[in-house]
PDB file of C-alpha atoms in Angstrom:
ATOM      1  CA  MET I   1      44.311-179.659 -98.014  1.00 44.00           C
ATOM      2  CA  LYS I   2      40.973-180.267 -99.750  1.00 46.00           C
ATOM      3  CA  LYS I   3      39.056-178.457 -96.985  1.00 49.00           C
ATOM      4  CA  LEU I   4      41.395-175.481 -97.058  1.00 52.00           C
ATOM      5  CA  THR I   5      41.125-175.304-100.917  1.00 58.00           C
ATOM      6  CA  ARG I   6      37.285-175.469-100.611  1.00 59.00           C
ATOM      7  CA  ARG I   7      37.312-172.655 -98.085  1.00 57.00           C
ATOM      8  CA  ALA I   8      39.542-170.502-100.285  1.00 58.00           C
ATOM      9  CA  THR I   9      37.248-171.251-103.221  1.00 60.00           C
ATOM     10  CA  LEU I  10      34.144-170.275-101.155  1.00 56.00           C
ATOM     11  CA  GLY I  11      35.857-167.198 -99.991  1.00 57.00           C
ATOM     12  CA  ALA I  12      36.864-166.193-103.529  1.00 57.00           C
ATOM     13  CA  LEU I  13      33.346-166.767-104.739  1.00 57.00           C
ATOM     14  CA  ALA I  14      31.820-164.626-101.784  1.00 55.00           C
ATOM     15  CA  LEU I  15      34.215-161.810-102.594  1.00 58.00           C
ATOM     16  CA  ALA I  16      33.340-162.059-106.273  1.00 55.00           C
ATOM     17  CA  ALA I  17      29.682-161.962-105.434  1.00 54.00           C
ATOM     18  CA  GLY I  18      30.256-158.936-103.150  1.00 53.00           C
ATOM     19  CA  VAL I  19      32.051-157.077-105.901  1.00 53.00           C
ATOM     20  CA  ALA I  20      29.405-157.910-108.393  1.00 49.00           C
ATOM     21  CA  LEU I  21      26.674-156.812-106.049  1.00 47.00           C
ATOM     22  CA  ALA I  22      28.612-153.551-105.330  1.00 46.00           C
ATOM     23  CA  GLY I  23      28.837-153.101-109.154  1.00 49.00           C
ATOM     24  CA  VAL I  24      25.065-153.655-109.553  1.00 45.00           C
ATOM     25  CA  GLN I  25      24.217-151.271-106.790  1.00 48.00           C
ATOM     26  CA  SER I  26      26.551-148.529-108.297  1.00 49.00           C
ATOM     27  CA  ALA I  27      25.050-149.044-111.717  1.00 46.00           C
ATOM     28  CA  ASN I  28      21.621-148.791-110.211  1.00 61.00           C
ATOM     29  CA  ALA I  29      22.499-145.639-108.464  1.00 67.00           C
ATOM     30  CA  GLN I  30      23.999-144.151-111.653  1.00 74.00           C
ATOM     31  CA  ASP I  31      20.746-145.100-113.562  1.00 90.00           C
ATOM     32  CA  PHE I  32      18.536-143.521-110.755  1.00 97.00           C
ATOM     33  CA  PRO I  33      15.746-142.940-111.074  1.00 97.00           C
ATOM     34  CA  THR I  34      13.907-145.694-113.029  1.00 97.00           C
ATOM     35  CA  ASN I  35      10.580-145.624-111.032  1.00 97.00           C
ATOM     36  CA  THR I  36       8.200-143.191-109.495  1.00 98.00           C
ATOM     37  CA  ILE I  37       9.579-141.377-106.382  1.00 98.00           C
ATOM     38  CA  THR I  38       7.280-140.767-103.356  1.00 98.00           C
ATOM     39  CA  LEU I  39       7.791-137.469-101.564  1.00 98.00           C
ATOM     40  CA  VAL I  40       6.327-137.766 -98.087  1.00 98.00           C
ATOM     41  CA  VAL I  41       4.809-134.536 -96.633  1.00 97.00           C
ATOM     42  CA  PRO I  42       4.350-135.131 -92.985  1.00 95.00           C
ATOM     43  CA  PHE I  43       1.285-132.909 -92.755  1.00 90.00           C
ATOM     44  CA  ALA I  44      -2.164-132.769 -94.203  1.00 86.00           C
ATOM     45  CA  ALA I  45      -2.722-131.185 -97.600  1.00 90.00           C
ATOM     46  CA  GLY I  46      -3.135-127.452 -97.945  1.00 85.00           C
ATOM     47  CA  GLY I  47      -0.460-126.265 -95.618  1.00 82.00           C
ATOM     48  CA  SER I  48       2.767-124.456 -96.477  1.00 83.00           C
ATOM     49  CA  THR I  49       4.890-127.590 -96.538  1.00 90.00           C
ATOM     50  CA  ASP I  50       2.464-129.208 -98.930  1.00 92.00           C
ATOM     51  CA  LEU I  51       2.462-126.164-101.162  1.00 90.00           C
ATOM     52  CA  VAL I  52       6.275-126.071-101.410  1.00 93.00           C
ATOM     53  CA  ALA I  53       6.350-129.861-101.949  1.00 96.00           C
ATOM     54  CA  ARG I  54       3.909-129.902-104.948  1.00 96.00           C
ATOM     55  CA  VAL I  55       5.709-126.959-106.579  1.00 95.00           C
ATOM     56  CA  ILE I  56       9.170-128.613-106.128  1.00 96.00           C
ATOM     57  CA  ALA I  57       7.893-132.151-107.026  1.00 97.00           C
ATOM     58  CA  GLN I  58       6.582-130.994-110.434  1.00 95.00           C
ATOM     59  CA  LYS I  59       9.849-129.278-111.397  1.00 97.00           C
ATOM     60  CA  MET I  60      12.015-132.054-110.128  1.00 98.00           C
ATOM     61  CA  SER I  61       9.882-134.666-112.046  1.00 98.00           C
ATOM     62  CA  ASP I  62      10.722-132.833-115.259  1.00 96.00           C
ATOM     63  CA  ASP I  63      14.449-133.014-114.591  1.00 96.00           C
ATOM     64  CA  LEU I  64      14.583-136.531-113.255  1.00 97.00           C
ATOM     65  CA  GLY I  65      12.396-138.007-116.010  1.00 97.00           C
ATOM     66  CA  GLN I  66      10.328-139.833-113.483  1.00 97.00           C
ATOM     67  CA  GLN I  67       7.149-138.661-111.547  1.00 98.00           C
ATOM     68  CA  ILE I  68       7.527-137.569-107.942  1.00 98.00           C
ATOM     69  CA  VAL I  69       4.269-138.218-106.183  1.00 98.00           C
ATOM     70  CA  VAL I  70       3.415-136.247-103.084  1.00 98.00           C
ATOM     71  CA  GLU I  71       1.876-138.350-100.284  1.00 98.00           C
ATOM     72  CA  ASN I  72       0.542-136.603 -97.171  1.00 97.00           C
ATOM     73  CA  VAL I  73       1.126-138.490 -94.043  1.00 96.00           C
ATOM     74  CA  GLY I  74      -0.209-136.292 -91.332  1.00 90.00           C
ATOM     75  CA  GLY I  75      -0.255-136.681 -87.544  1.00 85.00           C
ATOM     76  CA  ALA I  76       1.850-136.463 -84.429  1.00 84.00           C
ATOM     77  CA  GLY I  77       3.179-133.006 -85.431  1.00 81.00           C
ATOM     78  CA  GLY I  78       5.031-134.469 -88.501  1.00 89.00           C
ATOM     79  CA  ASN I  79       6.514-137.490 -86.652  1.00 92.00           C
ATOM     80  CA  LEU I  80       4.374-140.089 -88.447  1.00 94.00           C
ATOM     81  CA  GLY I  81       5.618-139.001 -91.950  1.00 97.00           C
ATOM     82  CA  ALA I  82       9.186-138.514 -90.855  1.00 97.00           C
ATOM     83  CA  ASP I  83       9.412-141.850 -89.157  1.00 97.00           C
ATOM     84  CA  ARG I  84       8.082-143.564 -92.242  1.00 97.00           C
ATOM     85  CA  VAL I  85      10.876-142.256 -94.308  1.00 98.00           C
ATOM     86  CA  ALA I  86      13.482-142.913 -91.681  1.00 98.00           C
ATOM     87  CA  ARG I  87      12.358-146.659 -91.934  1.00 97.00           C
ATOM     88  CA  ALA I  88      12.075-146.772 -95.703  1.00 98.00           C
ATOM     89  CA  ASP I  89      14.470-148.653 -98.018  1.00 98.00           C
ATOM     90  CA  PRO I  90      17.503-146.364 -98.530  1.00 98.00           C
ATOM     91  CA  ASP I  91      17.205-146.230-102.334  1.00 97.00           C
ATOM     92  CA  GLY I  92      15.988-142.641-103.079  1.00 98.00           C
ATOM     93  CA  TYR I  93      12.501-143.704-103.949  1.00 98.00           C
ATOM     94  CA  THR I  94      10.988-142.556-100.695  1.00 98.00           C
ATOM     95  CA  ILE I  95      12.101-139.048 -99.559  1.00 98.00           C
ATOM     96  CA  LEU I  96      10.795-136.603 -97.006  1.00 98.00           C
ATOM     97  CA  MET I  97       9.876-132.976 -97.090  1.00 98.00           C
ATOM     98  CA  GLY I  98      11.369-132.235 -93.667  1.00 97.00           C
ATOM     99  CA  THR I  99      10.767-129.062 -91.569  1.00 94.00           C
ATOM    100  CA  VAL I 100      12.086-127.479 -88.502  1.00 93.00           C
ATOM    101  CA  ALA I 101       9.424-129.550 -86.663  1.00 90.00           C
ATOM    102  CA  THR I 102      10.504-132.863 -87.810  1.00 94.00           C
ATOM    103  CA  HIS I 103      14.182-132.189 -87.491  1.00 96.00           C
ATOM    104  CA  ALA I 104      14.656-129.885 -84.595  1.00 94.00           C
ATOM    105  CA  LEU I 105      11.460-129.088 -82.452  1.00 91.00           C
ATOM    106  CA  ASN I 106       9.914-132.555 -82.113  1.00 89.00           C
ATOM    107  CA  PRO I 107      13.130-134.265 -81.200  1.00 92.00           C
ATOM    108  CA  LEU I 108      13.668-131.669 -78.524  1.00 92.00           C
ATOM    109  CA  MET I 109      10.216-131.832 -77.180  1.00 89.00           C
ATOM    110  CA  LEU I 110       9.257-135.556 -77.318  1.00 87.00           C
ATOM    111  CA  LYS I 111      10.030-137.666 -74.295  1.00 86.00           C
ATOM    112  CA  THR I 112       9.983-140.788 -76.562  1.00 88.00           C
ATOM    113  CA  LYS I 113      11.771-140.226 -79.848  1.00 90.00           C
ATOM    114  CA  PRO I 114      10.786-142.340 -82.843  1.00 93.00           C
ATOM    115  CA  TYR I 115      13.838-141.359 -84.814  1.00 96.00           C
ATOM    116  CA  ASP I 116      17.081-139.471 -84.626  1.00 96.00           C
ATOM    117  CA  PRO I 117      16.930-136.349 -86.855  1.00 97.00           C
ATOM    118  CA  ILE I 118      20.760-136.534 -87.608  1.00 96.00           C
ATOM    119  CA  THR I 119      21.712-140.311 -87.714  1.00 97.00           C
ATOM    120  CA  ASP I 120      18.514-141.646 -89.281  1.00 98.00           C
ATOM    121  CA  PHE I 121      18.524-139.539 -92.499  1.00 98.00           C
ATOM    122  CA  SER I 122      20.689-138.613 -95.378  1.00 98.00           C
ATOM    123  CA  PRO I 123      20.384-134.871 -95.901  1.00 98.00           C
ATOM    124  CA  VAL I 124      19.635-133.768 -99.612  1.00 98.00           C
ATOM    125  CA  SER I 125      18.998-130.030 -99.637  1.00 98.00           C
ATOM    126  CA  LEU I 126      17.642-127.066 -97.656  1.00 98.00           C
ATOM    127  CA  LEU I 127      15.148-125.646 -99.988  1.00 98.00           C
ATOM    128  CA  VAL I 128      13.505-122.488 -98.381  1.00 95.00           C
ATOM    129  CA  VAL I 129      13.069-120.530 -95.209  1.00 90.00           C
ATOM    130  CA  VAL I 130       9.603-119.393 -94.508  1.00 88.00           C
ATOM    131  CA  PRO I 131       8.009-116.759 -92.325  1.00 90.00           C
ATOM    132  CA  ASN I 132       5.063-117.551 -89.980  1.00 92.00           C
ATOM    133  CA  VAL I 133       2.272-115.183 -89.461  1.00 96.00           C
ATOM    134  CA  LEU I 134      -0.347-114.361 -86.695  1.00 98.00           C
ATOM    135  CA  VAL I 135      -3.814-114.413 -88.326  1.00 98.00           C
ATOM    136  CA  VAL I 136      -7.279-113.912 -86.830  1.00 98.00           C
ATOM    137  CA  ASN I 137     -10.802-114.352 -88.017  1.00 98.00           C
ATOM    138  CA  PRO I 138     -12.128-111.001 -89.276  1.00 98.00           C
ATOM    139  CA  GLN I 139     -15.019-111.260 -86.649  1.00 98.00           C
ATOM    140  CA  LEU I 140     -12.474-111.040 -83.724  1.00 98.00           C
ATOM    141  CA  PRO I 141     -12.529-107.364 -82.665  1.00 97.00           C
ATOM    142  CA  VAL I 142      -8.785-106.640 -82.911  1.00 98.00           C
ATOM    143  CA  ASN I 143      -6.639-105.030 -85.553  1.00 98.00           C
ATOM    144  CA  SER I 144      -3.185-105.250 -84.007  1.00 98.00           C
ATOM    145  CA  VAL I 145      -1.042-107.362 -81.951  1.00 98.00           C
ATOM    146  CA  ALA I 146      -1.331-104.933 -79.037  1.00 98.00           C
ATOM    147  CA  GLU I 147      -5.043-105.123 -79.247  1.00 98.00           C
ATOM    148  CA  LEU I 148      -5.017-108.853 -79.251  1.00 98.00           C
ATOM    149  CA  ILE I 149      -2.845-108.837 -76.075  1.00 98.00           C
ATOM    150  CA  ASP I 150      -5.320-106.514 -74.360  1.00 98.00           C
ATOM    151  CA  LEU I 151      -8.300-108.732 -75.306  1.00 98.00           C
ATOM    152  CA  LEU I 152      -6.616-111.866 -74.115  1.00 98.00           C
ATOM    153  CA  LYS I 153      -5.575-110.237 -70.835  1.00 97.00           C
ATOM    154  CA  LYS I 154      -9.155-108.969 -70.277  1.00 96.00           C
ATOM    155  CA  SER I 155     -10.538-112.317 -71.055  1.00 93.00           C
ATOM    156  CA  PRO I 156      -8.001-114.918 -69.900  1.00 87.00           C
ATOM    157  CA  ASP I 157      -8.702-118.565 -70.953  1.00 83.00           C
ATOM    158  CA  GLN I 158     -11.680-117.517 -73.236  1.00 95.00           C
ATOM    159  CA  TYR I 159      -9.907-117.714 -76.568  1.00 97.00           C
ATOM    160  CA  SER I 160      -8.045-120.547 -78.321  1.00 98.00           C
ATOM    161  CA  TYR I 161      -5.599-120.751 -81.208  1.00 98.00           C
ATOM    162  CA  ALA I 162      -5.154-123.362 -83.823  1.00 97.00           C
ATOM    163  CA  SER I 163      -1.898-124.991 -85.094  1.00 92.00           C
ATOM    164  CA  SER I 164      -0.722-127.663 -87.474  1.00 85.00           C
ATOM    165  CA  GLY I 165      -0.147-129.984 -84.535  1.00 82.00           C
ATOM    166  CA  ASN I 166       1.616-130.567 -81.219  1.00 78.00           C
ATOM    167  CA  GLY I 167       5.312-129.739 -81.472  1.00 74.00           C
ATOM    168  CA  THR I 168       5.185-127.937 -84.851  1.00 78.00           C
ATOM    169  CA  PRO I 169       6.704-124.576 -85.418  1.00 81.00           C
ATOM    170  CA  LEU I 170       3.246-123.113 -85.378  1.00 88.00           C
ATOM    171  CA  HIS I 171       2.464-124.568 -81.944  1.00 87.00           C
ATOM    172  CA  LEU I 172       5.706-123.173 -80.623  1.00 85.00           C
ATOM    173  CA  SER I 173       5.019-119.778 -82.127  1.00 90.00           C
ATOM    174  CA  GLY I 174       1.881-119.741 -80.052  1.00 93.00           C
ATOM    175  CA  GLU I 175       3.492-120.946 -76.812  1.00 88.00           C
ATOM    176  CA  LEU I 176       6.390-118.397 -77.211  1.00 88.00           C
ATOM    177  CA  PHE I 177       3.852-115.637 -77.907  1.00 94.00           C
ATOM    178  CA  LYS I 178       1.905-116.591 -74.653  1.00 93.00           C
ATOM    179  CA  SER I 179       5.079-116.680 -72.621  1.00 89.00           C
ATOM    180  CA  LEU I 180       6.521-113.350 -73.899  1.00 91.00           C
ATOM    181  CA  ALA I 181       3.304-111.418 -74.000  1.00 95.00           C
ATOM    182  CA  GLY I 182       1.957-112.712 -70.668  1.00 94.00           C
ATOM    183  CA  VAL I 183      -1.350-113.977 -72.043  1.00 96.00           C
ATOM    184  CA  GLU I 184      -3.363-117.221 -72.031  1.00 94.00           C
ATOM    185  CA  MET I 185      -4.939-119.085 -74.898  1.00 95.00           C
ATOM    186  CA  GLN I 186      -5.999-122.783 -75.295  1.00 95.00           C
ATOM    187  CA  HIS I 187      -4.063-124.714 -78.006  1.00 93.00           C
ATOM    188  CA  VAL I 188      -6.093-126.580 -80.447  1.00 95.00           C
ATOM    189  CA  PRO I 189      -3.818-128.992 -82.539  1.00 91.00           C
ATOM    190  CA  TYR I 190      -4.754-130.271 -85.967  1.00 90.00           C
ATOM    191  CA  LYS I 191      -3.206-132.821 -88.318  1.00 83.00           C
ATOM    192  CA  GLY I 192      -1.844-130.084 -90.587  1.00 83.00           C
ATOM    193  CA  ALA I 193      -2.140-126.364 -91.277  1.00 86.00           C
ATOM    194  CA  GLY I 194      -4.775-126.949 -94.057  1.00 88.00           C
ATOM    195  CA  PRO I 195      -7.501-128.276 -91.748  1.00 93.00           C
ATOM    196  CA  ALA I 196      -6.611-125.734 -88.999  1.00 94.00           C
ATOM    197  CA  LEU I 197      -6.720-122.844 -91.483  1.00 95.00           C
ATOM    198  CA  ASN I 198     -10.295-124.028 -92.623  1.00 95.00           C
ATOM    199  CA  ASP I 199     -11.596-123.802 -89.090  1.00 97.00           C
ATOM    200  CA  VAL I 200     -10.072-120.385 -88.553  1.00 98.00           C
ATOM    201  CA  VAL I 201     -11.678-119.071 -91.690  1.00 98.00           C
ATOM    202  CA  ALA I 202     -15.015-120.534 -90.545  1.00 98.00           C
ATOM    203  CA  ASN I 203     -14.528-118.939 -87.158  1.00 97.00           C
ATOM    204  CA  GLN I 204     -14.463-122.239 -85.316  1.00 97.00           C
ATOM    205  CA  VAL I 205     -11.198-121.143 -83.746  1.00 98.00           C
ATOM    206  CA  PRO I 206     -10.530-117.347 -83.797  1.00 98.00           C
ATOM    207  CA  ILE I 207      -6.697-117.344 -83.814  1.00 98.00           C
ATOM    208  CA  MET I 208      -3.852-119.143 -85.623  1.00 98.00           C
ATOM    209  CA  PHE I 209      -0.122-119.046 -86.111  1.00 95.00           C
ATOM    210  CA  ASP I 210       0.298-120.114 -89.694  1.00 93.00           C
ATOM    211  CA  ASN I 211       2.954-120.427 -92.306  1.00 87.00           C
ATOM    212  CA  LEU I 212       2.815-117.287 -94.404  1.00 90.00           C
ATOM    213  CA  PRO I 213       2.479-119.216 -97.823  1.00 84.00           C
ATOM    214  CA  SER I 214      -0.700-121.041 -96.844  1.00 85.00           C
ATOM    215  CA  SER I 215      -2.384-117.885 -95.342  1.00 92.00           C
ATOM    216  CA  SER I 216      -1.410-115.416 -97.922  1.00 90.00           C
ATOM    217  CA  SER I 217      -4.391-115.886-100.273  1.00 91.00           C
ATOM    218  CA  HIS I 218      -6.854-115.622 -97.333  1.00 95.00           C
ATOM    219  CA  ILE I 219      -5.091-112.433 -96.101  1.00 96.00           C
ATOM    220  CA  LYS I 220      -5.376-110.871 -99.671  1.00 94.00           C
ATOM    221  CA  ALA I 221      -8.964-111.949 -99.955  1.00 96.00           C
ATOM    222  CA  GLY I 222      -9.896-110.558 -96.571  1.00 97.00           C
ATOM    223  CA  THR I 223     -11.070-113.908 -95.129  1.00 98.00           C
ATOM    224  CA  LEU I 224      -8.268-113.635 -92.560  1.00 98.00           C
ATOM    225  CA  LYS I 225      -6.701-110.794 -90.868  1.00 98.00           C
ATOM    226  CA  ALA I 226      -2.911-110.617 -90.533  1.00 98.00           C
ATOM    227  CA  LEU I 227      -1.685-109.075 -87.260  1.00 98.00           C
ATOM    228  CA  GLY I 228       1.994-109.740 -87.534  1.00 98.00           C
ATOM    229  CA  VAL I 229       4.699-111.852 -89.047  1.00 97.00           C
ATOM    230  CA  THR I 230       6.882-113.970 -86.744  1.00 94.00           C
ATOM    231  CA  THR I 231      10.348-113.051 -88.287  1.00 90.00           C
ATOM    232  CA  LYS I 232      12.512-110.283 -87.013  1.00 87.00           C
ATOM    233  CA  GLU I 233      11.912-108.179 -90.143  1.00 89.00           C
ATOM    234  CA  ARG I 234       8.665-107.608 -92.097  1.00 92.00           C
ATOM    235  CA  ALA I 235       7.935-109.968 -95.050  1.00 92.00           C
ATOM    236  CA  PRO I 236       8.505-108.301 -98.378  1.00 89.00           C
ATOM    237  CA  SER I 237       5.278-109.695 -99.799  1.00 89.00           C
ATOM    238  CA  PHE I 238       3.341-108.058 -96.976  1.00 93.00           C
ATOM    239  CA  PRO I 239       5.243-104.894 -96.107  1.00 94.00           C
ATOM    240  CA  ASP I 240       2.255-103.342 -94.157  1.00 96.00           C
ATOM    241  CA  VAL I 241       2.081-106.285 -91.824  1.00 97.00           C
ATOM    242  CA  PRO I 242       4.343-105.512 -88.825  1.00 98.00           C
ATOM    243  CA  ALA I 243       6.698-108.050 -87.160  1.00 97.00           C
ATOM    244  CA  ILE I 244       5.251-109.294 -83.875  1.00 98.00           C
ATOM    245  CA  GLY I 245       8.687-108.379 -82.397  1.00 96.00           C
ATOM    246  CA  GLU I 246       7.762-104.706 -82.903  1.00 97.00           C
ATOM    247  CA  THR I 247       5.214-105.189 -80.212  1.00 98.00           C
ATOM    248  CA  VAL I 248       6.516-108.240 -78.189  1.00 97.00           C
ATOM    249  CA  SER I 249      10.349-107.667 -77.553  1.00 95.00           C
ATOM    250  CA  GLY I 250      12.383-110.703 -78.503  1.00 89.00           C
ATOM    251  CA  TYR I 251       9.718-112.555 -80.402  1.00 91.00           C
ATOM    252  CA  GLU I 252      10.977-114.537 -83.467  1.00 88.00           C
ATOM    253  CA  THR I 253      10.068-117.893 -85.009  1.00 87.00           C
ATOM    254  CA  TYR I 254      10.057-119.358 -88.618  1.00 87.00           C
ATOM    255  CA  THR I 255      10.021-122.595 -90.361  1.00 87.00           C
ATOM    256  CA  TRP I 256      11.957-124.137 -93.342  1.00 94.00           C
ATOM    257  CA  ASN I 257      11.507-126.934 -95.933  1.00 96.00           C
ATOM    258  CA  ALA I 258      14.136-129.388 -96.737  1.00 98.00           C
ATOM    259  CA  LEU I 259      14.569-132.710 -98.534  1.00 98.00           C
ATOM    260  CA  PHE I 260      15.839-135.737 -96.669  1.00 98.00           C
ATOM    261  CA  ALA I 261      16.321-139.447 -97.716  1.00 98.00           C
ATOM    262  CA  PRO I 262      16.704-142.412 -95.353  1.00 98.00           C
ATOM    263  CA  LYS I 263      20.075-143.143 -93.884  1.00 98.00           C
ATOM    264  CA  GLY I 264      22.331-145.215 -96.113  1.00 98.00           C
ATOM    265  CA  THR I 265      21.010-143.825 -99.340  1.00 98.00           C
ATOM    266  CA  PRO I 266      23.827-144.128-101.947  1.00 97.00           C
ATOM    267  CA  PRO I 267      25.825-140.784-102.339  1.00 97.00           C
ATOM    268  CA  GLU I 268      25.170-140.997-106.100  1.00 97.00           C
ATOM    269  CA  VAL I 269      21.494-140.930-105.488  1.00 98.00           C
ATOM    270  CA  VAL I 270      21.640-138.092-103.006  1.00 98.00           C
ATOM    271  CA  ALA I 271      23.734-136.149-105.465  1.00 98.00           C
ATOM    272  CA  ARG I 272      21.185-136.691-108.218  1.00 98.00           C
ATOM    273  CA  LEU I 273      18.233-135.596-105.965  1.00 98.00           C
ATOM    274  CA  ASN I 274      20.291-132.555-104.832  1.00 98.00           C
ATOM    275  CA  ALA I 275      21.028-131.550-108.336  1.00 98.00           C
ATOM    276  CA  ALA I 276      17.389-131.789-109.445  1.00 98.00           C
ATOM    277  CA  ALA I 277      16.273-129.847-106.313  1.00 98.00           C
ATOM    278  CA  LYS I 278      18.675-126.981-106.828  1.00 98.00           C
ATOM    279  CA  LYS I 279      17.733-126.800-110.540  1.00 97.00           C
ATOM    280  CA  ALA I 280      14.142-126.708-109.499  1.00 97.00           C
ATOM    281  CA  MET I 281      14.734-123.849-106.916  1.00 97.00           C
ATOM    282  CA  ALA I 282      16.506-121.839-109.730  1.00 97.00           C
ATOM    283  CA  ASP I 283      13.656-122.124-112.039  1.00 97.00           C
ATOM    284  CA  PRO I 284      12.089-118.631-112.717  1.00 96.00           C
ATOM    285  CA  ALA I 285       8.533-119.920-112.171  1.00 95.00           C
ATOM    286  CA  VAL I 286       9.560-121.437-108.798  1.00 96.00           C
ATOM    287  CA  VAL I 287      11.416-118.208-107.811  1.00 95.00           C
ATOM    288  CA  SER I 288       8.362-116.192-108.606  1.00 93.00           C
ATOM    289  CA  ARG I 289       6.019-118.519-106.598  1.00 90.00           C
ATOM    290  CA  MET I 290       8.212-118.536-103.624  1.00 91.00           C
ATOM    291  CA  ALA I 291       8.428-114.725-103.669  1.00 89.00           C
ATOM    292  CA  ASP I 292       4.686-114.526-103.565  1.00 82.00           C
ATOM    293  CA  PHE I 293       4.668-115.613 -99.947  1.00 74.00           C
ATOM    294  CA  SER I 294       8.246-114.317 -98.959  1.00 82.00           C
ATOM    295  CA  ALA I 295       9.913-117.617 -98.831  1.00 87.00           C
ATOM    296  CA  THR I 296      13.754-117.183 -99.039  1.00 88.00           C
ATOM    297  CA  ILE I 297      15.225-119.776-101.550  1.00 94.00           C
ATOM    298  CA  VAL I 298      18.362-121.478-100.321  1.00 94.00           C
ATOM    299  CA  GLY I 299      19.053-124.704-102.288  1.00 96.00           C
ATOM    300  CA  SER I 300      21.896-125.988-100.279  1.00 97.00           C
ATOM    301  CA  THR I 301      24.302-128.915-100.531  1.00 98.00           C
ATOM    302  CA  PRO I 302      23.735-132.036 -98.469  1.00 98.00           C
ATOM    303  CA  GLU I 303      26.670-131.180 -96.253  1.00 98.00           C
ATOM    304  CA  GLU I 304      25.242-127.691 -95.565  1.00 98.00           C
ATOM    305  CA  LEU I 305      21.807-129.120 -94.609  1.00 98.00           C
ATOM    306  CA  GLY I 306      23.420-131.514 -92.281  1.00 98.00           C
ATOM    307  CA  GLU I 307      25.130-128.659 -90.553  1.00 97.00           C
ATOM    308  CA  HIS I 308      21.955-126.649 -90.606  1.00 96.00           C
ATOM    309  CA  VAL I 309      19.938-129.302 -88.660  1.00 97.00           C
ATOM    310  CA  LYS I 310      22.710-129.433 -85.922  1.00 96.00           C
ATOM    311  CA  ALA I 311      22.648-125.664 -85.663  1.00 91.00           C
ATOM    312  CA  GLU I 312      18.851-125.530 -85.506  1.00 91.00           C
ATOM    313  CA  MET I 313      18.705-128.032 -82.678  1.00 93.00           C
ATOM    314  CA  ALA I 314      21.318-125.963 -80.780  1.00 90.00           C
ATOM    315  CA  LYS I 315      19.276-122.767 -81.365  1.00 86.00           C
ATOM    316  CA  TRP I 316      15.829-124.055 -80.449  1.00 85.00           C
ATOM    317  CA  GLU I 317      16.841-126.083 -77.392  1.00 89.00           C
ATOM    318  CA  PRO I 318      16.873-123.117 -74.964  1.00 84.00           C
ATOM    319  CA  ILE I 319      13.659-121.721 -76.572  1.00 78.00           C
ATOM    320  CA  VAL I 320      11.810-125.020 -76.131  1.00 84.00           C
ATOM    321  CA  LYS I 321      12.970-125.050 -72.474  1.00 83.00           C
ATOM    322  CA  ASP I 322      11.998-121.530 -71.842  1.00 75.00           C
ATOM    323  CA  ALA I 323       8.480-122.171 -73.400  1.00 71.00           C
ATOM    324  CA  GLY I 324       8.010-125.207 -71.132  1.00 74.00           C
ATOM    325  CA  VAL I 325       6.717-127.384 -73.951  1.00 74.00           C
ATOM    326  CA  SER I 326       7.115-131.125 -73.538  1.00 77.00           C
ATOM    327  CA  LEU I 327       5.212-133.802 -75.333  1.00 75.00           C
ATOM    328  CA  ASP I 328       4.604-137.529 -74.669  1.00 72.00           C
TER     329      ASP I 328
END
């Protein structure tokens, strides 16, 4: 009888401890945040994802009452940064600025997958959809997509193009262009769009598929020449730049930016981050900044982002197979 009583007592104590712990966790979630939040950008500084992250981090910090620090973890086409967040404590203090690369393309291309884009993350909000753009150094003797195709066909294997890394949307943009236009270019991957862009401006690499936000200032300044945007329609901020699809039938790519937390992050924390993100995206200064480079604001719910990731993987899978891109 004593042993049974002791077991019952221990069980009751364990139950009480569990209830108390749950109460503490719930209280902590309701008080969130009480410390600095790290927003991991899985690419080098200076690219489109970095630009969007820094704009959003500032506005979200104002609403949350705690600073959001942007940390660039470049490499492996975004996989290093994404994997870091997937393995982080699920408390909302380490979050990811994910993209179509980290949550659709890389998982489809990689033979060895460091994380699952659906099961290893808690979706927070789809922020923006961003056009890509084909840019060249002004010294390259072409002024249109058609002229570039002619040049590449006359001099196969002589030219190269830069991207933000293997498996990124910019890499796939180039490979899809090669496939549909019937041309050859050597791919030069970087750890992010920023370093790649610097080398294209310096004419170390003459061609690049970039996110429109990070190239827009160079296009306006004349240090880069825009030949075409990668979306089906022309970008409102650059109406004179044609869509590549106007010359290369069926061509379309784009990227997007979204916030993700590690799997198991409390729903209350996800909801708080989502509310702050949506408030930031509605801010007039943010709306104006996004419009400068034709980024379409979304500001979704966590559930909508989860469905978006599934839809993106279904959409890009046949494109990745047709482009023949596979990464170790």
